[in-house]
Amino acid sequence: MENEMVKDAISKLKEANIRITPQRYAVLEYLVEYHTHPTADEIYRALESRFPNMSVATVYNNLRMLTELGLVQEMKYGDASSRFDFSTHRHYHAICQNCGKIADFHYPSLDDVEIAAGRLTGFDIQDHRLEVYGICPECQEKM
Ligand SMILES: [Zn+2]
Ligand SMILES: [Zn+2]
């Protein structure tokens, strides 16, 4: 399943005539495999030992490119470093206020919000996002 996701992403890169470098592949694979919504820095640290010549800037550039292609979503939270999410399906985030862990959840009926918002405001609604905050199960257990 996860290999399929990497394969799909790779074929999209090929369609866009983007060269698949080993670093690029590794960044993509990391995002698919560890669905932790990592920052560029976290990815860099995880791959550093495999690619000693790779810089944080390389990781950033690859993430930008994947974001532009729509394979990855950049999550911006004010001043904090952006987090990156490999996602092809719309989903929402539950964020732990204690450890910062982010869990995905799907809730398709929220699509209705866009229709309602369009009706109420006259906007042509393009997108929405939602985050909920709380304490993750692991932190609940420790408390
Ligand atoms: Zn937690
Ligand atoms: Zn996510």
Coordinates of N, CA and C and ligand atoms in Angstrom, one line a residue:
M1 N 0.8 -1.2 0.0 CA 0.0 0.0 0.0 C 0.9 1.2 0.0
E2 N 1.8 1.3 0.9 CA 2.7 2.5 1.0 C 3.6 2.6 -0.2
N3 N 4.1 1.4 -0.6 CA 4.9 1.3 -1.8 C 4.2 1.8 -3.0
E4 N 2.9 1.5 -3.1 CA 2.0 2.0 -4.1 C 2.0 3.5 -4.1
M5 N 1.9 4.1 -2.9 CA 1.8 5.5 -2.8 C 3.1 6.2 -3.3
V6 N 4.2 5.5 -3.0 CA 5.5 6.1 -3.5 C 5.5 5.9 -5.0
K7 N 5.1 4.8 -5.5 CA 5.1 4.5 -7.0 C 4.3 5.6 -7.7
D8 N 3.1 5.8 -7.2 CA 2.2 6.8 -7.8 C 2.8 8.1 -7.9
A9 N 3.4 8.5 -6.7 CA 4.1 9.8 -6.6 C 5.2 9.9 -7.7
I10 N 6.0 8.8 -7.7 CA 7.1 8.8 -8.7 C 6.6 9.0 -10.1
S11 N 5.5 8.3 -10.4 CA 5.1 8.4 -11.8 C 4.6 9.8 -12.1
K12 N 4.0 10.5 -11.1 CA 3.6 11.9 -11.3 C 4.9 12.8 -11.5
L13 N 5.9 12.5 -10.8 CA 7.2 13.3 -11.0 C 7.7 13.1 -12.4
K14 N 7.6 11.8 -12.9 CA 8.1 11.5 -14.2 C 7.2 12.2 -15.3
E15 N 5.9 12.2 -15.1 CA 5.0 13.0 -16.0 C 5.4 14.4 -16.0
A16 N 5.8 15.0 -14.9 CA 6.2 16.4 -14.9 C 7.6 16.6 -15.3
N17 N 8.3 15.6 -15.8 CA 9.7 15.6 -16.3 C 10.6 16.0 -15.2
I18 N 10.4 15.5 -14.0 CA 11.3 15.9 -12.9 C 12.2 14.7 -12.6
R19 N 13.4 15.0 -12.5 CA 14.4 13.9 -12.4 C 14.3 13.3 -10.9
I20 N 14.3 12.0 -10.9 CA 14.2 11.3 -9.6 C 15.6 11.1 -9.0
T21 N 16.1 12.0 -8.2 CA 17.4 11.8 -7.6 C 17.2 10.9 -6.3
P22 N 18.3 10.3 -5.9 CA 18.1 9.4 -4.7 C 17.6 10.2 -3.5
Q23 N 18.1 11.5 -3.3 CA 17.6 12.3 -2.2 C 16.1 12.6 -2.3
R24 N 15.7 12.9 -3.5 CA 14.3 13.2 -3.8 C 13.4 12.0 -3.4
Y25 N 13.9 10.8 -3.9 CA 13.2 9.6 -3.6 C 13.1 9.4 -2.1
A26 N 14.2 9.6 -1.4 CA 14.3 9.4 0.0 C 13.3 10.3 0.8
V27 N 13.3 11.6 0.4 CA 12.4 12.5 1.0 C 10.9 12.1 0.9
L28 N 10.6 11.7 -0.3 CA 9.2 11.2 -0.6 C 8.9 10.0 0.2
E29 N 9.8 9.0 0.2 CA 9.6 7.8 0.9 C 9.5 8.0 2.4
Y30 N 10.2 9.0 2.9 CA 10.1 9.3 4.4 C 8.8 9.8 4.7
L31 N 8.3 10.7 3.8 CA 6.9 11.3 4.1 C 5.8 10.3 4.0
V32 N 6.0 9.3 3.2 CA 4.9 8.3 3.0 C 5.0 7.3 4.2
E33 N 6.3 7.0 4.5 CA 6.5 5.9 5.6 C 6.2 6.4 7.0
Y34 N 6.7 7.6 7.3 CA 6.5 8.2 8.6 C 5.5 9.3 8.5
H35 N 4.3 8.9 8.7 CA 3.2 9.9 8.5 C 3.1 10.8 9.8
T36 N 4.2 11.4 10.1 CA 4.3 12.2 11.4 C 4.2 13.7 11.1
H37 N 4.0 14.1 9.9 CA 3.9 15.5 9.5 C 5.2 16.2 9.9
P38 N 6.3 15.7 9.4 CA 7.6 16.2 9.9 C 7.9 17.6 9.3
T39 N 8.9 18.3 10.0 CA 9.4 19.5 9.5 C 10.6 19.2 8.6
A40 N 11.0 20.1 7.8 CA 12.1 19.9 6.9 C 13.4 19.5 7.7
D41 N 13.5 20.1 8.8 CA 14.7 19.8 9.7 C 14.6 18.3 10.2
E42 N 13.5 17.8 10.5 CA 13.3 16.5 11.0 C 13.7 15.5 9.9
I43 N 13.2 15.8 8.6 CA 13.5 14.9 7.5 C 15.0 15.0 7.3
Y44 N 15.6 16.1 7.3 CA 17.0 16.3 7.1 C 17.8 15.4 8.1
R45 N 17.4 15.5 9.4 CA 18.2 14.8 10.4 C 18.0 13.3 10.2
A46 N 16.8 12.8 9.7 CA 16.6 11.4 9.5 C 17.4 10.9 8.4
L47 N 17.7 11.7 7.4 CA 18.3 11.2 6.2 C 19.8 11.6 6.1
E48 N 20.2 12.4 7.0 CA 21.6 12.9 7.0 C 22.6 11.8 6.9
S49 N 22.5 10.7 7.6 CA 23.5 9.7 7.6 C 23.6 8.9 6.3
R50 N 22.4 8.9 5.6 CA 22.4 8.2 4.3 C 23.0 9.1 3.2
F51 N 22.8 10.4 3.4 CA 23.2 11.3 2.3 C 24.1 12.4 3.0
P52 N 25.3 12.1 3.3 CA 26.2 13.1 4.0 C 26.3 14.4 3.3
N53 N 26.2 14.4 1.9 CA 26.4 15.7 1.2 C 25.1 16.5 1.0
M54 N 24.0 16.0 1.5 CA 22.8 16.7 1.4 C 22.7 17.8 2.4
S55 N 22.1 18.9 2.0 CA 21.9 20.1 2.9 C 20.4 20.2 3.2
V56 N 20.1 21.0 4.3 CA 18.7 21.3 4.6 C 18.0 21.9 3.4
A57 N 18.8 22.8 2.7 CA 18.2 23.5 1.6 C 17.7 22.5 0.5
T58 N 18.5 21.4 0.3 CA 18.1 20.4 -0.6 C 16.7 19.8 -0.2
V59 N 16.6 19.5 1.1 CA 15.4 19.0 1.6 C 14.2 20.0 1.3
Y60 N 14.5 21.2 1.7 CA 13.5 22.3 1.4 C 13.0 22.4 0.0
N61 N 14.0 22.4 -0.9 CA 13.7 22.5 -2.3 C 12.9 21.3 -2.8
N62 N 13.2 20.1 -2.3 CA 12.4 19.0 -2.7 C 11.0 19.1 -2.2
L63 N 10.9 19.5 -1.0 CA 9.5 19.7 -0.4 C 8.7 20.7 -1.1
R64 N 9.3 21.8 -1.5 CA 8.6 22.8 -2.3 C 8.1 22.3 -3.6
M65 N 9.0 21.5 -4.2 CA 8.7 20.9 -5.5 C 7.5 20.0 -5.4
L66 N 7.5 19.1 -4.4 CA 6.5 18.2 -4.1 C 5.2 18.9 -3.7
T67 N 5.3 20.0 -3.0 CA 4.1 20.8 -2.7 C 3.5 21.4 -3.9
E68 N 4.4 22.0 -4.8 CA 3.8 22.6 -6.0 C 3.1 21.6 -6.9
L69 N 3.6 20.3 -6.9 CA 3.0 19.3 -7.7 C 1.7 18.8 -7.0
G70 N 1.4 19.2 -5.8 CA 0.2 18.8 -5.1 C 0.3 17.4 -4.4
L71 N 1.5 16.9 -4.3 CA 1.7 15.6 -3.7 C 1.8 15.8 -2.2
V72 N 2.3 17.0 -1.8 CA 2.5 17.2 -0.4 C 1.8 18.5 0.0
Q73 N 1.3 18.5 1.2 CA 0.8 19.8 1.7 C 1.7 20.4 2.7
E74 N 1.9 21.7 2.6 CA 2.6 22.4 3.6 C 1.7 23.0 4.6
M75 N 2.0 22.7 5.9 CA 1.1 23.2 7.0 C 1.9 24.3 7.7
K76 N 1.3 25.5 7.6 CA 2.0 26.6 8.2 C 1.3 26.9 9.5
Y77 N 2.1 27.1 10.6 CA 1.5 27.4 11.9 C 2.3 28.7 12.4
G78 N 1.8 29.8 12.0 CA 2.4 31.1 12.5 C 3.9 31.1 12.3
D79 N 4.6 31.3 13.4 CA 6.1 31.4 13.4 C 6.8 30.0 13.4
A80 N 6.1 29.0 13.8 CA 6.8 27.7 13.9 C 7.1 27.2 12.5
S81 N 8.1 26.3 12.4 CA 8.5 25.7 11.1 C 7.3 25.0 10.5
S82 N 7.3 25.1 9.2 CA 6.2 24.4 8.4 C 6.4 22.9 8.6
R83 N 5.2 22.2 8.6 CA 5.2 20.8 8.6 C 4.8 20.3 7.3
F84 N 5.2 19.1 6.9 CA 4.8 18.6 5.6 C 4.1 17.3 5.7
D85 N 3.1 17.2 4.8 CA 2.1 16.1 4.9 C 1.9 15.5 3.5
F86 N 2.3 14.3 3.4 CA 2.0 13.6 2.1 C 0.6 13.2 2.1
S87 N -0.2 13.9 1.3 CA -1.6 13.6 1.3 C -2.2 13.8 -0.1
T88 N -3.0 12.8 -0.5 CA -3.7 13.0 -1.7 C -5.2 13.1 -1.4
H89 N -5.6 12.8 -0.2 CA -7.0 12.9 0.2 C -7.2 14.0 1.2
R90 N -8.3 14.7 1.2 CA -8.5 15.7 2.2 C -8.7 15.1 3.5
H91 N -8.0 15.7 4.5 CA -8.2 15.2 5.9 C -7.9 16.3 6.8
Y92 N -8.2 16.0 8.1 CA -8.1 17.1 9.1 C -7.1 16.6 10.2
H93 N -6.7 17.5 11.0 CA -5.7 17.2 12.0 C -6.1 17.4 13.4
A94 N -5.8 16.4 14.2 CA -5.9 16.6 15.7 C -4.5 16.8 16.2
I95 N -4.3 17.9 16.9 CA -3.0 18.2 17.4 C -2.9 18.1 18.9
C96 N -1.9 17.4 19.4 CA -1.7 17.3 20.8 C -1.1 18.5 21.4
Q97 N -1.7 19.1 22.4 CA -1.2 20.3 23.0 C -0.1 20.1 24.0
N98 N 0.1 18.8 24.2 CA 1.2 18.4 25.2 C 2.5 18.1 24.4
C99 N 2.4 17.2 23.4 CA 3.7 16.7 22.8 C 3.7 17.2 21.3
G100 N 2.7 17.8 20.8 CA 2.7 18.3 19.4 C 2.4 17.3 18.4
K101 N 2.2 16.0 18.8 CA 1.8 15.0 17.8 C 0.6 15.4 17.0
I102 N 0.6 15.0 15.7 CA -0.5 15.3 14.8 C -1.1 14.0 14.3
A103 N -2.4 13.8 14.5 CA -3.0 12.6 13.9 C -4.0 13.1 12.9
D104 N -4.1 12.3 11.8 CA -5.0 12.6 10.7 C -6.4 12.0 11.0
F105 N -7.4 12.7 10.6 CA -8.7 12.0 10.5 C -9.5 12.5 9.3
H106 N -10.4 11.7 8.9 CA -11.3 12.0 7.8 C -12.7 12.2 8.3
Y107 N -13.3 13.2 7.7 CA -14.7 13.5 8.1 C -15.4 14.1 6.9
P108 N -15.8 13.2 5.9 CA -16.2 13.8 4.6 C -17.4 14.7 4.7
S109 N -18.3 14.5 5.7 CA -19.5 15.3 5.7 C -19.1 16.8 6.0
L110 N -17.9 17.1 6.4 CA -17.5 18.5 6.5 C -17.5 19.3 5.2
D111 N -17.5 18.5 4.1 CA -17.6 19.2 2.8 C -18.8 20.0 2.6
D112 N -19.8 19.7 3.4 CA -21.1 20.5 3.4 C -20.8 21.9 3.9
V113 N -19.8 22.0 4.7 CA -19.5 23.4 5.2 C -19.2 24.3 4.1
E114 N -18.6 23.8 3.1 CA -18.2 24.7 1.9 C -19.5 25.2 1.2
I115 N -20.4 24.3 1.1 CA -21.7 24.6 0.4 C -22.4 25.7 1.3
A116 N -22.5 25.4 2.6 CA -23.1 26.4 3.5 C -22.4 27.7 3.5
A117 N -21.1 27.7 3.5 CA -20.3 28.9 3.5 C -20.6 29.7 2.3
G118 N -20.6 29.0 1.1 CA -20.9 29.6 -0.1 C -22.2 30.3 -0.2
R119 N -23.2 29.6 0.4 CA -24.6 30.2 0.4 C -24.6 31.4 1.3
L120 N -23.9 31.3 2.5 CA -24.0 32.4 3.4 C -23.2 33.6 3.1
T121 N -22.2 33.4 2.3 CA -21.3 34.6 2.0 C -21.3 35.0 0.6
G122 N -21.8 34.2 -0.3 CA -21.7 34.5 -1.7 C -20.3 34.2 -2.3
F123 N -19.4 33.6 -1.5 CA -18.1 33.3 -2.0 C -18.2 32.1 -2.9
D124 N -17.2 32.0 -3.8 CA -17.0 30.7 -4.5 C -15.9 30.0 -3.7
I125 N -16.3 29.1 -2.8 CA -15.4 28.5 -1.9 C -14.5 27.5 -2.6
Q126 N -13.2 27.5 -2.3 CA -12.3 26.7 -2.9 C -11.7 25.6 -2.0
D127 N -11.7 25.9 -0.7 CA -11.0 25.0 0.2 C -11.3 25.3 1.6
H128 N -11.1 24.4 2.5 CA -11.2 24.7 3.9 C -10.2 23.9 4.7
R129 N -9.9 24.3 5.9 CA -9.1 23.4 6.7 C -9.5 23.5 8.2
L130 N -9.2 22.5 8.9 CA -9.7 22.4 10.3 C -8.7 21.7 11.1
E131 N -8.5 22.2 12.3 CA -7.6 21.6 13.2 C -8.3 21.5 14.6
V132 N -8.2 20.4 15.2 CA -8.7 20.3 16.6 C -7.6 20.1 17.5
Y133 N -7.7 20.6 18.7 CA -6.6 20.5 19.7 C -7.0 19.7 20.9
G134 N -6.1 19.0 21.5 CA -6.4 18.2 22.7 C -5.2 17.5 23.2
I135 N -5.4 16.4 23.9 CA -4.4 15.6 24.5 C -4.4 14.2 23.8
C136 N -3.3 13.8 23.2 CA -3.3 12.5 22.5 C -3.4 11.3 23.5
P137 N -3.7 10.1 23.0 CA -3.9 9.0 23.9 C -2.7 8.7 24.7
E138 N -1.5 8.8 24.1 CA -0.2 8.5 24.8 C 0.0 9.4 26.0
C139 N -0.3 10.7 25.7 CA -0.1 11.7 26.8 C -1.2 11.6 27.9
Q140 N -2.4 11.2 27.5 CA -3.4 11.0 28.5 C -3.0 9.9 29.5
E141 N -2.3 8.9 28.9 CA -1.9 7.7 29.8 C -0.9 8.2 30.8
K142 N 0.0 9.0 30.3 CA 1.1 9.5 31.2 C 0.7 10.4 32.3
M143 N -0.5 11.1 32.0 CA -1.0 12.1 33.0 C -1.6 11.5 34.2
Ligands
ZN1 ZN 0.7 14.0 23.1
ZN2 ZN -2.2 15.0 7.8

